[in-house]
GROMACS .gro file of C-alpha atoms in nm:
model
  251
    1UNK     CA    1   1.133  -0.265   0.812
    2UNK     CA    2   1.056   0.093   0.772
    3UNK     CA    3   0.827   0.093   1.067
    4UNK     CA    4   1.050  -0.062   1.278
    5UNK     CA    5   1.290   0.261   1.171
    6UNK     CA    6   1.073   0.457   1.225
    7UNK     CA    7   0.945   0.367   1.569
    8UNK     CA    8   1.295   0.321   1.703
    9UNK     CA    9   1.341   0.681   1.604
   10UNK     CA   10   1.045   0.840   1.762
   11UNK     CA   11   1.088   0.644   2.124
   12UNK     CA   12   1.424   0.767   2.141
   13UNK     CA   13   1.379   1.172   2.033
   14UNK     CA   14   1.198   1.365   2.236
   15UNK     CA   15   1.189   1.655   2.022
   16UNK     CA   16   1.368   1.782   1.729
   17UNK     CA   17   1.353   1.617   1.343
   18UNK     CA   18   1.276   1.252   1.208
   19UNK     CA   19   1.298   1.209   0.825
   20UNK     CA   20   1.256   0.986   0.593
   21UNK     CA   21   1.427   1.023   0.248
   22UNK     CA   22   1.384   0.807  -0.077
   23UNK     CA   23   1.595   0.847  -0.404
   24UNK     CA   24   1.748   0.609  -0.670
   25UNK     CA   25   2.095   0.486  -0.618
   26UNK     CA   26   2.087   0.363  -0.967
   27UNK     CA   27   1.854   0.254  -1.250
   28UNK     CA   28   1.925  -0.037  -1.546
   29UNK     CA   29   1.658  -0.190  -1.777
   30UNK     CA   30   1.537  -0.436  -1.573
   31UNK     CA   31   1.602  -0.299  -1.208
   32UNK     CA   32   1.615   0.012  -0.946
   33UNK     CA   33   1.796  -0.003  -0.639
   34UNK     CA   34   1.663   0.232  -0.402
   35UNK     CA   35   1.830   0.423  -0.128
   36UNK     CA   36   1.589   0.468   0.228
   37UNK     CA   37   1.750   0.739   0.454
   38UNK     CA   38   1.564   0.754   0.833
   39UNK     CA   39   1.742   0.981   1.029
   40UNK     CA   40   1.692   1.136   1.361
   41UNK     CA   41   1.790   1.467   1.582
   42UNK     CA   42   1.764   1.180   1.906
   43UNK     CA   43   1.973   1.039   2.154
   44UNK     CA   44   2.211   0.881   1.908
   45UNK     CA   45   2.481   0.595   2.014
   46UNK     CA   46   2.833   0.565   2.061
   47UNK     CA   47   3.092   0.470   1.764
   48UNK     CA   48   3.073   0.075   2.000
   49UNK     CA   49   2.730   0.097   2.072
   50UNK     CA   50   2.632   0.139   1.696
   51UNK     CA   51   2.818  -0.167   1.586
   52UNK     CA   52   2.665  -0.382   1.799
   53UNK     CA   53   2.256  -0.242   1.701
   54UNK     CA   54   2.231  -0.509   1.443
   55UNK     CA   55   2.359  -0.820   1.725
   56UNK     CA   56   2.075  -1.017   1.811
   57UNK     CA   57   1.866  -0.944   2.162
   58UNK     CA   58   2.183  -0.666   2.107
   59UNK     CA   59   2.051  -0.323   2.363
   60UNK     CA   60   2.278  -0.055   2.452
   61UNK     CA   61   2.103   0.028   2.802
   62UNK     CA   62   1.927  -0.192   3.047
   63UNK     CA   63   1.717   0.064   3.153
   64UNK     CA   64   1.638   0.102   2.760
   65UNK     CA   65   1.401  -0.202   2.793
   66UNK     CA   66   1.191  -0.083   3.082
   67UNK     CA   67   1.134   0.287   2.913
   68UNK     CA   68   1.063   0.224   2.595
   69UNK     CA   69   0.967  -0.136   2.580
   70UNK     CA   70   1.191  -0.358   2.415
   71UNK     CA   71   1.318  -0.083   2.161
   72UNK     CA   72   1.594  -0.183   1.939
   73UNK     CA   73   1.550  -0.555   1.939
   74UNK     CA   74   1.420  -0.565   1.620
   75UNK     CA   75   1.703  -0.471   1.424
   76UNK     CA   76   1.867  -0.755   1.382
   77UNK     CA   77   1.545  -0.904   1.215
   78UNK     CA   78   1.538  -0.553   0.981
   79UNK     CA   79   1.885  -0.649   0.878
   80UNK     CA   80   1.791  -1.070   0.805
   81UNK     CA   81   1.499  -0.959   0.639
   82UNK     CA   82   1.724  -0.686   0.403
   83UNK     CA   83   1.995  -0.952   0.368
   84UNK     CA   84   1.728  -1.210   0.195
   85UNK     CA   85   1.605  -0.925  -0.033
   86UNK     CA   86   2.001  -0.880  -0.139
   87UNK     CA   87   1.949  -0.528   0.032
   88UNK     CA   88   2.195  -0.391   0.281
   89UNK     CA   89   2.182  -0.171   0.608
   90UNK     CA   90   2.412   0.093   0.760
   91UNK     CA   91   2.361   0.346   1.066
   92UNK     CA   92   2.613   0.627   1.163
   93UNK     CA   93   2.512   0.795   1.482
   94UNK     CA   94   2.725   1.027   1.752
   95UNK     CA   95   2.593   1.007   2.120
   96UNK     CA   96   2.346   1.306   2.205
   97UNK     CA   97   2.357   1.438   1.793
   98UNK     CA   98   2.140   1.208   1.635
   99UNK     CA   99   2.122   0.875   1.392
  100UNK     CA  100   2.163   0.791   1.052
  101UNK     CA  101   2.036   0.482   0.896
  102UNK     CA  102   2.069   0.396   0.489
  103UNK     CA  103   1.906   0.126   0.388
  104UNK     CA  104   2.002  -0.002  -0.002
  105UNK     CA  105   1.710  -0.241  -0.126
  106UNK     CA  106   1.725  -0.353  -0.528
  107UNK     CA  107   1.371  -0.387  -0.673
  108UNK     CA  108   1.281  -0.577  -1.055
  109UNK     CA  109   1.078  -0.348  -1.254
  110UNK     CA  110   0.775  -0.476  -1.359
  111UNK     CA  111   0.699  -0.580  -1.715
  112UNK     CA  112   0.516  -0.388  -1.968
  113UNK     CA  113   0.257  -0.597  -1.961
  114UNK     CA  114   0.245  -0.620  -1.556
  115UNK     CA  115   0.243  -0.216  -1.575
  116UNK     CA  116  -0.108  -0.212  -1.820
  117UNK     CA  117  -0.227  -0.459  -1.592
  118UNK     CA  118  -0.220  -0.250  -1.254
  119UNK     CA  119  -0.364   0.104  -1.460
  120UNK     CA  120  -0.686  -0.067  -1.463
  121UNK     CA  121  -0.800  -0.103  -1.117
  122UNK     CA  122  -1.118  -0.167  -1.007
  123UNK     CA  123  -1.213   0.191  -0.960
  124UNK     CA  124  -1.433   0.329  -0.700
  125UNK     CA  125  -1.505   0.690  -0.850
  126UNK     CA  126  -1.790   0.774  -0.563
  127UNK     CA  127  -1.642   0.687  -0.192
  128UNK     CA  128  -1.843   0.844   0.055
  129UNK     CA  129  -1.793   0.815   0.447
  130UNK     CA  130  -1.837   1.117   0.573
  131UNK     CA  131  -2.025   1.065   0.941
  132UNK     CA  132  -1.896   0.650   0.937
  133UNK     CA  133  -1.831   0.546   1.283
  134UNK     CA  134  -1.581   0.342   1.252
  135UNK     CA  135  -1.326   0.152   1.538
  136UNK     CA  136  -0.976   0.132   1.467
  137UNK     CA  137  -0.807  -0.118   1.698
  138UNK     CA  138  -0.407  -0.139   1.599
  139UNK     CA  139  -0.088  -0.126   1.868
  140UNK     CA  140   0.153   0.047   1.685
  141UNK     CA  141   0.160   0.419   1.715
  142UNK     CA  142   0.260   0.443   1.325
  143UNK     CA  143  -0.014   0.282   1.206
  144UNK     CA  144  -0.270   0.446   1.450
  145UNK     CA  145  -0.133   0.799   1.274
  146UNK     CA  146  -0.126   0.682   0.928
  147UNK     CA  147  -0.491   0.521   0.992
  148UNK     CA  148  -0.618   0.849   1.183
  149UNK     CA  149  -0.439   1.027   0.876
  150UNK     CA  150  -0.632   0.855   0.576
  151UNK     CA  151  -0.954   0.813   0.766
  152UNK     CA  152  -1.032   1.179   0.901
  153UNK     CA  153  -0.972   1.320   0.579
  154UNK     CA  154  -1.295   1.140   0.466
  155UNK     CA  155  -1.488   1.283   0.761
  156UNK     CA  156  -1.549   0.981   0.939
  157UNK     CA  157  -1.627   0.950   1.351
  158UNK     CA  158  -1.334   0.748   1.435
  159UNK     CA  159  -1.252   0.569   1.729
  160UNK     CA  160  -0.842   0.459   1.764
  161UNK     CA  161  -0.784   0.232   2.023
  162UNK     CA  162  -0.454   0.019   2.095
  163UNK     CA  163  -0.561  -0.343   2.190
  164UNK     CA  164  -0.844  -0.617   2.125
  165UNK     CA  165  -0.950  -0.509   2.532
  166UNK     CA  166  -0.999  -0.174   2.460
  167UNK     CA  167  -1.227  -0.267   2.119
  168UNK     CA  168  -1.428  -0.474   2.300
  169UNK     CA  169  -1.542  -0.278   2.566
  170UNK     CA  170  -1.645  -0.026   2.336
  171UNK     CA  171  -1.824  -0.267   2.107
  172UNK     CA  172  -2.005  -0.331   2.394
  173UNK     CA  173  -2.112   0.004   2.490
  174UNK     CA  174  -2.118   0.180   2.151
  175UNK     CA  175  -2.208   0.158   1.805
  176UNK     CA  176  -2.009   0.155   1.497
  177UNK     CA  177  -2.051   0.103   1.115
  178UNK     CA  178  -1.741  -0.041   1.046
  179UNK     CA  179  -1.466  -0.249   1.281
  180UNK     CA  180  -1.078  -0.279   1.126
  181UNK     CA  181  -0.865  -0.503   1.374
  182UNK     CA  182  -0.526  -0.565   1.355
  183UNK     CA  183  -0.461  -0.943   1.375
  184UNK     CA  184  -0.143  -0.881   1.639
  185UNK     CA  185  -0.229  -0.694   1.962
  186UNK     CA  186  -0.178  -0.772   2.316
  187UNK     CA  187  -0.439  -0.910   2.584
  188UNK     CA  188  -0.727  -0.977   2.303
  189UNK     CA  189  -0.567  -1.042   1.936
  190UNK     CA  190  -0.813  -0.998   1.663
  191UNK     CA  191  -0.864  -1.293   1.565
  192UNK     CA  192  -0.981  -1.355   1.935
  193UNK     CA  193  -1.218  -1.057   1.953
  194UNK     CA  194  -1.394  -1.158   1.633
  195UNK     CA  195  -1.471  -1.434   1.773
  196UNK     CA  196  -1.634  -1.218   2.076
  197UNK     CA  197  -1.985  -1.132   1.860
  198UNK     CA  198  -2.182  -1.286   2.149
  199UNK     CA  199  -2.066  -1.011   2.370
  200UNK     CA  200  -2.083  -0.691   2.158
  201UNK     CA  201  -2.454  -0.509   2.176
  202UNK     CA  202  -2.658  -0.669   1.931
  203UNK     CA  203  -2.631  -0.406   1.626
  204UNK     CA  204  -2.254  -0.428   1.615
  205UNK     CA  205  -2.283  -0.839   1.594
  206UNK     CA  206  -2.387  -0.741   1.222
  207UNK     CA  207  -2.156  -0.502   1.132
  208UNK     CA  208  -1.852  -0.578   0.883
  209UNK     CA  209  -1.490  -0.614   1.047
  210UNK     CA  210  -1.145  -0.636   0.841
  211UNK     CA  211  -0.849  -0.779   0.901
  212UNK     CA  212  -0.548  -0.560   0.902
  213UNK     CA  213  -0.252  -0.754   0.861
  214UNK     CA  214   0.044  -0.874   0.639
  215UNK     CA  215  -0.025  -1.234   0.622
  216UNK     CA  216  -0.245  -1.229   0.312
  217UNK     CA  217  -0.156  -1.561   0.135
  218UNK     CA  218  -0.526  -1.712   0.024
  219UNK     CA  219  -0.469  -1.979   0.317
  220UNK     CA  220  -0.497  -1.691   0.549
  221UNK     CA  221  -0.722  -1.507   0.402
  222UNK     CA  222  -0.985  -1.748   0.340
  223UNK     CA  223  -0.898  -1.840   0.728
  224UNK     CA  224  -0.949  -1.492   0.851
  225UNK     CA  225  -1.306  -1.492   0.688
  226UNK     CA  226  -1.425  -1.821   0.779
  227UNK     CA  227  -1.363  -1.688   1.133
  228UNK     CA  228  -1.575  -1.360   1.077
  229UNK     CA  229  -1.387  -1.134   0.885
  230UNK     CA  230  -1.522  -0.983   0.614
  231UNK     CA  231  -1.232  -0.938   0.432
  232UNK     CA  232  -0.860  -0.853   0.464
  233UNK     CA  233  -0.661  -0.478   0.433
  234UNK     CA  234  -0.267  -0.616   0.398
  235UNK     CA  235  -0.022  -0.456   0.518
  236UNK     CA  236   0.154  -0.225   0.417
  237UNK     CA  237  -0.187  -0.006   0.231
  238UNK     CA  238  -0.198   0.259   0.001
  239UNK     CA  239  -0.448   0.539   0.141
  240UNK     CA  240  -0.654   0.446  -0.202
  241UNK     CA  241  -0.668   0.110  -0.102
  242UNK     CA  242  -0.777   0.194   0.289
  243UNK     CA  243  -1.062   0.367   0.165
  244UNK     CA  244  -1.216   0.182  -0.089
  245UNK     CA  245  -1.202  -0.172   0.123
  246UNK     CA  246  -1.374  -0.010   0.380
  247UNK     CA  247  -1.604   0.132   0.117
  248UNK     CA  248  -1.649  -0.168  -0.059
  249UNK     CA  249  -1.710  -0.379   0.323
  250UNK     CA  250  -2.005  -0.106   0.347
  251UNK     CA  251  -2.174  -0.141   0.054
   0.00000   0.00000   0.00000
């Protein structure tokens, strides 16, 4: 939901300020709600125009669909998807000033025992991959920069590229260490490209490649890696947890 926040904001300000903004609303024993705040220096709407963003198929310009590619459609999933967490959504936004959104979302606090539970990780005290090559294949511009963001601070060689096309021509020109595909992308999915090894240069054909997705029930993982995945990196990913499953796929 945050993502699709986010990436409405960025297609529609050019320049200026985008920030996002967490704090507790309020706090009992056995629950936080918290308070998201993504707000923009953009475009902005019309008093009308914002109280329609949440409609269904609902865009405020025709022309908005050829520019920026559908933006704006998927609020009125964001606002389904709050509604079944018993969260809520609001936007305030004047034309040409900018856009508001808060977004209220009530989280259980885990038990005591839940809370021991996740301070013993599996730890992974000695990641190294400095000089990895590794392909990044993903079609949302967030998650390219938050990938490029978590990866190059480890050094790597890393390749971004923003469809299951792109990845394969490269797999078949180039080598890498490491392949992470994200399971949604346009003209070649990943699924389909994994599926592909017979037309990658030979070394590649051997080299680990992870899933990046959010479906990670065990019926799709164990799918994913009957298919050729090595394992899965679910959505949304801690930087932590970036870097040691692409550790642990290496070693």
């Amino acid at each position: 939901m945050l993502s699709n926040l986010l990436s409405n904001a960025l297609k529609f300000t050019e320049k200026g300020v985008i920030s996002l903004k967490l704090n507790i609303d309020s706090e009992e024993e056995n629950q936080v709600l918290l308070n998201f705040l993504i707000e923009d220096s953009g475009r902005g709407m019309t008093a009308e125009q914002a109280s329609k963003i949440f409609n269904e198929y609902q865009q405020n310009n025709k022309d908005d669909n050829r520019v920026y590619g559908g933006a704006g459609l998927g609020l009125s999933i964001v606002k389904k998807l709050l509604l079944a967490m018993n969260g809520e959504i609001s936007v305030k936004s004047k034309l040409n000033s900018g856009t508001l959104f808060k977004v209220k979302i009530p989280f259980s606090k885990p038990k005591q025992n839940q809370q021991s539970q996740n301070q013993n990780p599996e730890k992974f005290t000695d990641i190294n991959l400095v000089g990895k090559r590794i392909l990044v294949a993903d079609d949302d511009v967030l998650n390219q920069s938050i990938v490029s963001h978590i990866l190059k601070s480890e050094n790597v060689v890393l390749t971004l590229v923003k469809d299951g096309f792109e990845a394969l021509q490269l797999l078949k020109n180039n080598i890498f260490d490491i392949v992470l595909l994200d399971i949604h992308m346009p003209n070649i999915t990943g699924e389909q490209l994994v599926q592909m090894s017979n037309e990658f240069a030979s070394d590649n054909s051997k080299i680990p490649f992870l899933a990046l997705t959010a479906n990670t029930t065990e019926e799709d993982v164990l799918r994913y890696k009957s298919i050729g995945f090595k394992d899965v990196i679910g959505k949304p990913y801690t930087a932590k947890q970036l870097k040691e499953q692409v550790y642990k796929a290496l070693n």
